[in-house]
mmCIF file of C-alpha atoms in Angstrom:
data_model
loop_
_atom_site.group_PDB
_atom_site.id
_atom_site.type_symbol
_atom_site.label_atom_id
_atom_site.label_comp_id
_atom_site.label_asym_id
_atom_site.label_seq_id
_atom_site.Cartn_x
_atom_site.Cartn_y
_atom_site.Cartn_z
ATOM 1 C CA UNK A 297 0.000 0.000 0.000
ATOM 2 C CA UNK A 298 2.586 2.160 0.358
ATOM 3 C CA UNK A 299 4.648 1.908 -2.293
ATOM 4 C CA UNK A 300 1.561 2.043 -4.020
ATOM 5 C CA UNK A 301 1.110 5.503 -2.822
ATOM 6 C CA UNK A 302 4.566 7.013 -3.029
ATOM 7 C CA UNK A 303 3.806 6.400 -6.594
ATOM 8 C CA UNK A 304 0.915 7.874 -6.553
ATOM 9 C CA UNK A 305 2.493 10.787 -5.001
ATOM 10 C CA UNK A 306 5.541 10.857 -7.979
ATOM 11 C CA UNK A 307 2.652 11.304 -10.896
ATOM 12 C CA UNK A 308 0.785 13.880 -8.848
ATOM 13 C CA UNK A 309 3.815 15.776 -7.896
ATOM 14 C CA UNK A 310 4.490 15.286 -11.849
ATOM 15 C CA UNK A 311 0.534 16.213 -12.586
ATOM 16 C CA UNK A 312 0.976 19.429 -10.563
ATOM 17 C CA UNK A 313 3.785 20.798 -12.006
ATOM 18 C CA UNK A 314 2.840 20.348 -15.568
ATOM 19 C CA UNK A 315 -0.448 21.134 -15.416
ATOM 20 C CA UNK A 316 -0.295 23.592 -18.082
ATOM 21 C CA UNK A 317 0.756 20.961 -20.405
ATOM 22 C CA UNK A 318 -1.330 18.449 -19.200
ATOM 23 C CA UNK A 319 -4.392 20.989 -19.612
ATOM 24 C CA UNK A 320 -3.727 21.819 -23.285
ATOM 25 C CA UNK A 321 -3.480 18.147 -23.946
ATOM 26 C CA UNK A 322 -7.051 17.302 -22.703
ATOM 27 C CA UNK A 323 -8.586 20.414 -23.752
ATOM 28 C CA UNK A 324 -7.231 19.574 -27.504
ATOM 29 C CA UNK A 325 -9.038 15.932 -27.044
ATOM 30 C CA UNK A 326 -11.540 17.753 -25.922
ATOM 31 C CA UNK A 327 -12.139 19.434 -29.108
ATOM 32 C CA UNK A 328 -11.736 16.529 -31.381
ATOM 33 C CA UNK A 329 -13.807 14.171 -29.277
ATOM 34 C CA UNK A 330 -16.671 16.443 -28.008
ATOM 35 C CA UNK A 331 -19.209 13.534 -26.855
ATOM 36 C CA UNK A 332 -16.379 11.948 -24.460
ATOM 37 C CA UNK A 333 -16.882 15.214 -23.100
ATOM 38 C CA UNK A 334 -18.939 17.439 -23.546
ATOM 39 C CA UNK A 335 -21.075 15.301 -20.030
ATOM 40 C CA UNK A 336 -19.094 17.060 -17.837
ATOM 41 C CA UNK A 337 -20.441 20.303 -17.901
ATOM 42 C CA UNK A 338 -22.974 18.378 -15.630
ATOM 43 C CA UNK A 339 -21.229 18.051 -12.779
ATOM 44 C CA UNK A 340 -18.722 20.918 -12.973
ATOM 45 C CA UNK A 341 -19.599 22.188 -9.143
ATOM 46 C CA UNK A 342 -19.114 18.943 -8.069
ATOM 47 C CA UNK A 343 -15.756 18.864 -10.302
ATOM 48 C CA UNK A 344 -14.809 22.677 -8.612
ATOM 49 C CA UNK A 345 -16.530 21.553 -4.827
ATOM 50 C CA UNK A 346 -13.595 17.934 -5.109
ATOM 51 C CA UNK A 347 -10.932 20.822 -5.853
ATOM 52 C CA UNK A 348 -12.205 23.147 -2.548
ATOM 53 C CA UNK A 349 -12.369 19.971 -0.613
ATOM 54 C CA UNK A 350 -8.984 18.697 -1.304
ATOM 55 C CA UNK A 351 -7.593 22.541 -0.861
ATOM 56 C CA UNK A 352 -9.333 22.204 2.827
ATOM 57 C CA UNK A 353 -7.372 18.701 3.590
ATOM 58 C CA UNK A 354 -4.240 20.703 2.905
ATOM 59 C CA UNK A 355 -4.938 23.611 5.601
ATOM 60 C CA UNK A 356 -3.898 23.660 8.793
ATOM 61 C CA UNK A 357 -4.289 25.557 11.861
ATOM 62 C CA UNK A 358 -1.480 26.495 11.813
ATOM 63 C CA UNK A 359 -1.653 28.205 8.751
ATOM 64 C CA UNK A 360 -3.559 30.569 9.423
ATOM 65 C CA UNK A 361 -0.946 31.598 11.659
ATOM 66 C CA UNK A 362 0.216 33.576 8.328
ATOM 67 C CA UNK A 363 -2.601 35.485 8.184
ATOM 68 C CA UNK A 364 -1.569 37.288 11.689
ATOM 69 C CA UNK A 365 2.523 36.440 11.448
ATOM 70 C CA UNK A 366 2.680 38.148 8.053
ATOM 71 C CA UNK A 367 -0.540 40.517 8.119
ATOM 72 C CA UNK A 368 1.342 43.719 5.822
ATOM 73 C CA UNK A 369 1.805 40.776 3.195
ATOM 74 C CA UNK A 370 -1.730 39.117 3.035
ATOM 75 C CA UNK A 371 -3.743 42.083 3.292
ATOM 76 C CA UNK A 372 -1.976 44.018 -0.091
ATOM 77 C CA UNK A 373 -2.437 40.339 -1.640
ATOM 78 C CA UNK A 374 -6.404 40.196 -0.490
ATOM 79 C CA UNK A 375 -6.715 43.812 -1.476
ATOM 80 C CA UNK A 376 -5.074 43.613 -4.427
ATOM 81 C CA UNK A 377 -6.699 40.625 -5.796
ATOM 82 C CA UNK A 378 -10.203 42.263 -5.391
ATOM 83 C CA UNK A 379 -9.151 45.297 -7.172
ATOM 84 C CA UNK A 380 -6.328 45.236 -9.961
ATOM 85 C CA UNK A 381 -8.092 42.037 -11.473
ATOM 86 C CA UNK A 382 -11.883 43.082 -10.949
ATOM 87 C CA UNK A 383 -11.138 46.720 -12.570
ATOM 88 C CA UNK A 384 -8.565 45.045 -15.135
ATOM 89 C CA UNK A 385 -11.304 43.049 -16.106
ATOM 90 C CA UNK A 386 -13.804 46.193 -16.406
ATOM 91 C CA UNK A 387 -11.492 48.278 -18.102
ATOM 92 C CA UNK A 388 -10.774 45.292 -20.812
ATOM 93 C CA UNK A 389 -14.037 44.727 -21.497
ATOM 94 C CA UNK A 390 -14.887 48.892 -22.217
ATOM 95 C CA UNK A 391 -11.524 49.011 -24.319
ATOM 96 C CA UNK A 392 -11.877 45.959 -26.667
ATOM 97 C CA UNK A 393 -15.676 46.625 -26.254
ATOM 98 C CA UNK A 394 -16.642 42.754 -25.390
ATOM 99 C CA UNK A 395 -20.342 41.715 -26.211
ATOM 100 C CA UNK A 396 -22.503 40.661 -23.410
ATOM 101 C CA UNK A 397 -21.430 36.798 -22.601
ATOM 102 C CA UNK A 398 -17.901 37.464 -23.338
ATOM 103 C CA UNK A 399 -17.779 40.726 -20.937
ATOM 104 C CA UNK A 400 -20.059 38.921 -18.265
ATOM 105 C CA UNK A 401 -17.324 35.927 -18.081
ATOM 106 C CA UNK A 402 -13.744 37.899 -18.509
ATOM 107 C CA UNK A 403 -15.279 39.813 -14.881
ATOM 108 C CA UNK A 404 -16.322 36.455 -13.508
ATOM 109 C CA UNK A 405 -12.864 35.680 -13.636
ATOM 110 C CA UNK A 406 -11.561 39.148 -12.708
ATOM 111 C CA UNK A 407 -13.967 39.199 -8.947
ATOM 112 C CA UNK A 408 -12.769 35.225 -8.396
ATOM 113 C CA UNK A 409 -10.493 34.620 -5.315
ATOM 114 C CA UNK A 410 -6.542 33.411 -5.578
ATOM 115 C CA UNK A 411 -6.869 29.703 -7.389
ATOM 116 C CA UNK A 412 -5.112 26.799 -6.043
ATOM 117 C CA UNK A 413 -2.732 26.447 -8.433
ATOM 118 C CA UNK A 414 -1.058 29.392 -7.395
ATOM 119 C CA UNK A 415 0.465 27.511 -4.397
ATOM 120 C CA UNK A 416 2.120 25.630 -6.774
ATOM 121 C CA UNK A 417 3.133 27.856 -8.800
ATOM 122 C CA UNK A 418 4.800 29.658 -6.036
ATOM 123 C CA UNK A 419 6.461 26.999 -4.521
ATOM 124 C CA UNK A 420 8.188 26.561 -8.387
ATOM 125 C CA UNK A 421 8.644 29.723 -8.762
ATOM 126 C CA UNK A 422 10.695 29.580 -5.035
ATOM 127 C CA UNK A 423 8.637 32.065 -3.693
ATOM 128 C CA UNK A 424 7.194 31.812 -0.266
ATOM 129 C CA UNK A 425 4.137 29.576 -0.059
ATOM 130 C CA UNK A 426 3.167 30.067 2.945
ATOM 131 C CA UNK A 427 2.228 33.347 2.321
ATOM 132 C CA UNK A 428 0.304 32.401 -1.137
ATOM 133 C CA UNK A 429 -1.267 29.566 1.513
ATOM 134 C CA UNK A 430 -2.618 32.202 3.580
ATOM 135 C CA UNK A 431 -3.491 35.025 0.892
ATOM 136 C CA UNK A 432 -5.328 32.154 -0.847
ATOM 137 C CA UNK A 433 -7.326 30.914 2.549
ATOM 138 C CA UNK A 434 -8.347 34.531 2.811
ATOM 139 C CA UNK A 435 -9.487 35.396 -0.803
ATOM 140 C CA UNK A 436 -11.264 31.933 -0.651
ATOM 141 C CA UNK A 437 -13.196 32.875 2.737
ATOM 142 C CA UNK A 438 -14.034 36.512 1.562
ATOM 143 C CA UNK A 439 -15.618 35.349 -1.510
ATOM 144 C CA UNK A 440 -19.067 34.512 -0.674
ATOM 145 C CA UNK A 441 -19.584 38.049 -0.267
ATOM 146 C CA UNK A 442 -16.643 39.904 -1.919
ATOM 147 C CA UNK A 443 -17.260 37.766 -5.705
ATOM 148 C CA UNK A 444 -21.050 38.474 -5.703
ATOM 149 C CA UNK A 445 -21.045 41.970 -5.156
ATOM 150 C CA UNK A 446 -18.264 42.751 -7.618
ATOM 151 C CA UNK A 447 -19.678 40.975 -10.253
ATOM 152 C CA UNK A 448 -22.805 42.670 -9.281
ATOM 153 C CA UNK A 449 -21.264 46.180 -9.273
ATOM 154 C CA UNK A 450 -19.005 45.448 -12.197
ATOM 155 C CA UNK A 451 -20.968 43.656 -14.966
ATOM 156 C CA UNK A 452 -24.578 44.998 -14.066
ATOM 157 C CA UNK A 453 -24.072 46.984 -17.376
ATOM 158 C CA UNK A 454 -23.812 43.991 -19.415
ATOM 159 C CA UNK A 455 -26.286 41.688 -17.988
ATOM 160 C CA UNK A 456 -28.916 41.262 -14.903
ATOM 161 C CA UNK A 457 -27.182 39.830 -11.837
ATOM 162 C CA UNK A 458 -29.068 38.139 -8.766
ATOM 163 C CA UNK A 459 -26.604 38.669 -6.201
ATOM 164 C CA UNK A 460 -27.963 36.774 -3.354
ATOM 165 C CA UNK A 461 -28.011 33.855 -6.010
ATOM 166 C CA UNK A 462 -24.156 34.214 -6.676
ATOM 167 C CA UNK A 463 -23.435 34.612 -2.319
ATOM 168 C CA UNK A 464 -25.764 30.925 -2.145
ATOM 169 C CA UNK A 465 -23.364 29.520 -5.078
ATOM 170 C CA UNK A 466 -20.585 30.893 -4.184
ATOM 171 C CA UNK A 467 -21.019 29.396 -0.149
ATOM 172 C CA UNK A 468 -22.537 25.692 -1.660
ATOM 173 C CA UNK A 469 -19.261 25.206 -3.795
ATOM 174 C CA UNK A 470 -16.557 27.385 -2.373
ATOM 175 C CA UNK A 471 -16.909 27.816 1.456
ATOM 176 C CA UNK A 472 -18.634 24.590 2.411
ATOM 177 C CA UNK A 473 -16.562 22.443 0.559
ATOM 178 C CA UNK A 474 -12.986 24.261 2.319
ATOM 179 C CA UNK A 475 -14.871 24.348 5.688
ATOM 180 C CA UNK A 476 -15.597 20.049 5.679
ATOM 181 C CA UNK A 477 -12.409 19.536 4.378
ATOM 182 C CA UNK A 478 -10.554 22.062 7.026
ATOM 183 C CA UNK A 479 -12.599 20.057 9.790
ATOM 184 C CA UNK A 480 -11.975 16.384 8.740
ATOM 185 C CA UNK A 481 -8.421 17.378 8.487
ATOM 186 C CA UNK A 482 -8.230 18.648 12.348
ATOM 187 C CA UNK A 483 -10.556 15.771 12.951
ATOM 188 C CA UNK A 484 -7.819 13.190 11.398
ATOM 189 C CA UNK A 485 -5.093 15.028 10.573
ATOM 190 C CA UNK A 486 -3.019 11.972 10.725
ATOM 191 C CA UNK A 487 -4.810 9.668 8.360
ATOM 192 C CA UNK A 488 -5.322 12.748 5.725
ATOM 193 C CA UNK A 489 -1.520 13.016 5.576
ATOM 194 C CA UNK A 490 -1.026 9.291 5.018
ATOM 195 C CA UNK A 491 -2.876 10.295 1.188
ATOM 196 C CA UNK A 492 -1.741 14.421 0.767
ATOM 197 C CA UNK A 493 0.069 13.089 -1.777
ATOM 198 C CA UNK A 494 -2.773 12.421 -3.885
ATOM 199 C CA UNK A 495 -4.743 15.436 -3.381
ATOM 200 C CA UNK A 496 -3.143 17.437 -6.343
ATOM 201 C CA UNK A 497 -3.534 14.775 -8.620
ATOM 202 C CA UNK A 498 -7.381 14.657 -7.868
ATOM 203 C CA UNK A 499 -7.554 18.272 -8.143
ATOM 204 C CA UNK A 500 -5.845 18.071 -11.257
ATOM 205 C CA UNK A 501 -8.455 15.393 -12.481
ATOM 206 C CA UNK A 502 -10.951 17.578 -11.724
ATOM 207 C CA UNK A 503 -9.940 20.730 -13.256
ATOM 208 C CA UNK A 504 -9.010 19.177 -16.546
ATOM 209 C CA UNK A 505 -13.072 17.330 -16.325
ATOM 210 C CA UNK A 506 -14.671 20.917 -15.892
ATOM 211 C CA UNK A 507 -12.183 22.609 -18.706
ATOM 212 C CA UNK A 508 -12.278 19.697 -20.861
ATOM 213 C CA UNK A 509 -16.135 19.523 -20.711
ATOM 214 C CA UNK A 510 -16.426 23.541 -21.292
ATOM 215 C CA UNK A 511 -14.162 23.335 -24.630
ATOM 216 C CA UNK A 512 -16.187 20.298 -25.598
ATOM 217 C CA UNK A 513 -19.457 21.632 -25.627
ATOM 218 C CA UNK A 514 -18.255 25.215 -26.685
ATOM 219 C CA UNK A 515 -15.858 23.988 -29.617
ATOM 220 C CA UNK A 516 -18.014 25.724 -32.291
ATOM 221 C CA UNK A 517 -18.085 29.140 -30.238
ATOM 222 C CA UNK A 518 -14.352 28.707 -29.844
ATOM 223 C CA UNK A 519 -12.865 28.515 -33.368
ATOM 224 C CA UNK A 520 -15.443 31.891 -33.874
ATOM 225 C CA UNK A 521 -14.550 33.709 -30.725
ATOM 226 C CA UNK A 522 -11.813 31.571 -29.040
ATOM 227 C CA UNK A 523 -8.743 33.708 -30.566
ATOM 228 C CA UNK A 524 -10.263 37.099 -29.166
ATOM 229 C CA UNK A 525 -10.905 35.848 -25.894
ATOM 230 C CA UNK A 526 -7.266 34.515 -25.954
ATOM 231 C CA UNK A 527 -6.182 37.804 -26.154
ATOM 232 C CA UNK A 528 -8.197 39.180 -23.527
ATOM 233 C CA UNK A 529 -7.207 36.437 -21.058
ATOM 234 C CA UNK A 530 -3.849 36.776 -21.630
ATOM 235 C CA UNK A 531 -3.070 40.695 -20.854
ATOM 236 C CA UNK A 532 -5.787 40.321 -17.864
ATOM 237 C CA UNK A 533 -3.455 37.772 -16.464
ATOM 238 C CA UNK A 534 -0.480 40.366 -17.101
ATOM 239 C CA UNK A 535 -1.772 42.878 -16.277
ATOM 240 C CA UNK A 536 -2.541 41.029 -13.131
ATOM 241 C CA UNK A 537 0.892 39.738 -12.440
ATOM 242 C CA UNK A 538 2.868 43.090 -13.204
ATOM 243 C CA UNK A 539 0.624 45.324 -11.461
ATOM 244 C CA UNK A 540 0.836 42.632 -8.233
ATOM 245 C CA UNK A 541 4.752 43.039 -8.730
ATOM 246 C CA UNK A 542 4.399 46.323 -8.887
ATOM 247 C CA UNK A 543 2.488 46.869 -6.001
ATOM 248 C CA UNK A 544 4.762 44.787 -3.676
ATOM 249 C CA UNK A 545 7.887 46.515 -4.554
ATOM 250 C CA UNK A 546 6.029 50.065 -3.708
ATOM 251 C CA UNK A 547 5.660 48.600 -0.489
ATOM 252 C CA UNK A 548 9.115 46.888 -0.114
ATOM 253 C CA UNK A 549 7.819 43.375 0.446
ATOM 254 C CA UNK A 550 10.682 41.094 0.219
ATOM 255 C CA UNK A 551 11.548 39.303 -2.950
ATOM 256 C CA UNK A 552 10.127 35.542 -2.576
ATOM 257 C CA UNK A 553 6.705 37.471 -0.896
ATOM 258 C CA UNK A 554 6.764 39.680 -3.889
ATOM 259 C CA UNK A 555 6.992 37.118 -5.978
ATOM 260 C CA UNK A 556 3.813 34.667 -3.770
ATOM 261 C CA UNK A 557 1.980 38.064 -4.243
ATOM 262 C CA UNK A 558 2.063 38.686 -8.008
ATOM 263 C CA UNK A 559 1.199 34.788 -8.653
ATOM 264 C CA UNK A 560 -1.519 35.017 -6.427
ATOM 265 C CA UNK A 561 -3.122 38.359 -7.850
ATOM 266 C CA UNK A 562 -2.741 36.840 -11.390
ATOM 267 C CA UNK A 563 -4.026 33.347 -10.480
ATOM 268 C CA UNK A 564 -7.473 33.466 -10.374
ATOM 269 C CA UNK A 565 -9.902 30.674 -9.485
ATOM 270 C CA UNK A 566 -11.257 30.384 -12.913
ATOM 271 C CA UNK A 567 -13.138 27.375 -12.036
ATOM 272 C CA UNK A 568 -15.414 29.238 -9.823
ATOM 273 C CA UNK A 569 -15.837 31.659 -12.598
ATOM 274 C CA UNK A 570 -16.816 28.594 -15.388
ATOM 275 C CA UNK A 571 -19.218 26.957 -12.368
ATOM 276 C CA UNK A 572 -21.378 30.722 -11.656
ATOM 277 C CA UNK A 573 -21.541 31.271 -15.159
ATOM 278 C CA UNK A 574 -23.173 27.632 -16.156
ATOM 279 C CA UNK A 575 -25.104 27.664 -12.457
ATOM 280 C CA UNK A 576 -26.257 31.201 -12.645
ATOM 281 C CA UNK A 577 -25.787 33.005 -16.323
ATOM 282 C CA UNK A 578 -27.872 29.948 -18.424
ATOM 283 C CA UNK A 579 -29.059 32.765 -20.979
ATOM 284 C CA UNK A 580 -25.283 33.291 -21.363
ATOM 285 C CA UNK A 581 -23.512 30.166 -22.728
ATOM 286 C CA UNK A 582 -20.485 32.076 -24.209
ATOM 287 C CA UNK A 583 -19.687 33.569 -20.439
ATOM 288 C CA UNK A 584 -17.772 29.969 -19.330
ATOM 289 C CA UNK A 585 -15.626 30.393 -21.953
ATOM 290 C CA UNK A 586 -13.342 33.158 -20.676
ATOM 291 C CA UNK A 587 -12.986 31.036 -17.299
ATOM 292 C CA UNK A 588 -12.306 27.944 -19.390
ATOM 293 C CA UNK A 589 -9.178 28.987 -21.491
ATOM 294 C CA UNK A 590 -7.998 30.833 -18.764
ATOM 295 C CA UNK A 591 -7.368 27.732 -16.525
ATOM 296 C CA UNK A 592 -5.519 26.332 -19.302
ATOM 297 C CA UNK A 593 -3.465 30.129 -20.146
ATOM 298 C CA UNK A 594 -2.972 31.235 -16.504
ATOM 299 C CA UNK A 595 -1.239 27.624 -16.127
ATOM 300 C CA UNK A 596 1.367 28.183 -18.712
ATOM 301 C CA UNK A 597 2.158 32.048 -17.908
ATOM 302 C CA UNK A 598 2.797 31.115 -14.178
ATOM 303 C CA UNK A 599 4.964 28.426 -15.123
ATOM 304 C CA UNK A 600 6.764 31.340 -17.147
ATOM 305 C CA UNK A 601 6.942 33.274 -14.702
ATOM 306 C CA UNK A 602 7.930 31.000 -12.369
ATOM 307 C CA UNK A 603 11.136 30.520 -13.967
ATOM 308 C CA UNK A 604 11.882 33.922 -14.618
ATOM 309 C CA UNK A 605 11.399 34.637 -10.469
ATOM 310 C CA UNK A 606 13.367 31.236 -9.532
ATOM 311 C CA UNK A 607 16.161 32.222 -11.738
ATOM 312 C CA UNK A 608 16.089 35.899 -10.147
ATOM 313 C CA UNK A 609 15.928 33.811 -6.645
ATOM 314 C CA UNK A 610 19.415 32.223 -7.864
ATOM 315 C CA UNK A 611 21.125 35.210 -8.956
ATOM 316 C CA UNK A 612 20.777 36.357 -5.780
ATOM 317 C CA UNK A 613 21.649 33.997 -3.645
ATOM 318 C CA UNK A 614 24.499 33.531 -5.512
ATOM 319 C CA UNK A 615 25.393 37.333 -4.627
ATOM 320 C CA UNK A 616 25.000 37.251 -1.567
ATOM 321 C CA UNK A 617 27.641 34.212 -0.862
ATOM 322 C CA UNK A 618 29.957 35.879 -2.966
ATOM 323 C CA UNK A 619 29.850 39.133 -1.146
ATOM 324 C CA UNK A 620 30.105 36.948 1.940
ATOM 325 C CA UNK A 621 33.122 35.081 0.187
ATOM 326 C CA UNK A 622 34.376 38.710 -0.675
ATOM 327 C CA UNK A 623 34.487 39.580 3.077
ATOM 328 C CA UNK A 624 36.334 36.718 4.130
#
């Protein structure tokens, strides 16, 4: 059994760090063989409430420890992630002037809270993850109320928004899901670390089901709309990254929190965004697919980026034992 799961734990280790890869793979299946597919638009809160649950196994107590060890940190993370990307998002949508479903789903994404896979990403890029840990614990808690009324605020010009309907989605497959899996895990901590390992290879199951049964069922609307909303995706995820940068060096964060905060701001849980479209915008089919191909762009620019920081990581440690060599 337990060689059985150390090798488990090699392909998901594997799984999470090429999940970019792994993404564009599927979603290009996807496209090719639609009814293998297209099903799992069905159950894609179920898909996104797995993912929340598995994020809540991973959280400890003592993580949240973060939140008050490292408070300067993870409130410009929390504050920027509910502004740079909600008003990027806005400010996109004017510019390139989006029509109604497109606009609707590019601020879905732009109000979600830090994704998942920006842990990840961080801990590639060498920044620090406990930070993105805690800045992602407390965009994911403040989103049953923060998402809602942004995307109520925000995209009211495009389309009619219930916002208590969002806050009850929002809670069913965002907070409840964190909360059981948060409570089973200081219930039995010991027994949920005996299979952590697998975690992010289930969570990387069940991203790849709710992208892979978006692109299927949307494959027409893609090869019509898909390059524009590439675009879009793409400099809203810049833009998110750079201005997140940006805003940690005005306040001299350190490098590796710099570096947490800027994947974090431009990581967004575009899951969430693909599940409130289909659960809440039905009259707008086209608003999933700005959540869908970001999952699979968002992937690839963090890995990116991730190198670029890790290398900058290197360069400086290498400085810093030479000066130290120097004063010898």
């Amino acid at each position: 059994m337990k060689n059985i799961l150390n090798k488990i734990g090699k392909v998901s280790s594997f799984a999470s760090r090429y999940i970019g890869i792994i993404i564009i793979a599927f979603s290009c299946l996807a496209f090719f063989w639609r009814d293998g597919f297209a099903w799992m638009t069905n159950y894609t809160s179920v898909f996104l409430g797995v993912i929340m649950f598995g994020m809540g196994l991973t959280i400890r107590m003592k993580d949240f420890k973060v939140v008050f060890s490292r408070p300067k940190e993870v409130i410009i993370g929390a504050v920027a992630q509910y502004t740079i990307m909600p008003l990027a998002a806005w400010v996109l949508c004017k510019v390139m002037n989006l029509p109604a479903d497109l606009a609707l789903g590019v601020i879905l994404v732009g109000c979600c809270p830090g994704g998942t896979a920006s842990n990840v990403i961080t801990y590639i890029a060498g920044g620090d993850v406990a930070l993105s840990v805690g800045m992602t614990i407390v965009s994911t808690l403040a989103a049953p109320l923060m998402t809602p009324f942004l995307v109520y605020v925000l995209a009211g010009a495009w389309v009619e928004v219930s916002f208590w309907a969002m806050v009850l989605s929002v809670i069913k497959v965002i907070l409840v899901p964190v909360l059981l899996g948060i409570l089973l895990r200081s219930l039995a901590g010991e027994h949920v670390d005996k299979v952590s390992d697998v975690m992010p290879l289930i969570s990387v199951i069940a991203i790849v089901m709710i992208i892979g049964g978006i692109v299927a069922v949307n494959a027409e609307k893609i090869l019509s709309c898909g390059v524009l909303v590439l675009v879009v995706v793409a400099i809203h995820n810049f833009f998110g990254m750079m201005l997140g940068l940006l805003v940690a060096k005005i306040f001299h964060v350190e490098y590796s929190r710099t570096t947490a905060i800027a994947i974090e701001v431009g990581m967004q849980n575009s899951g969430l965004a693909v599940s409130l479209a289909a659960a809440n915008f039905a009259g707008n089919p086209l608003a999933t697919l700005p959540g869908a191909i970001f999952s699979v762009w968002h992937n690839i620019s963090g890995s990116i980026f991730a190198s670029i920081r890790r290398s900058g990581a290197e360069r400086r440690e290498k400085a810093v034992e030479s000066r130290k060599i120097d004063f010898v």
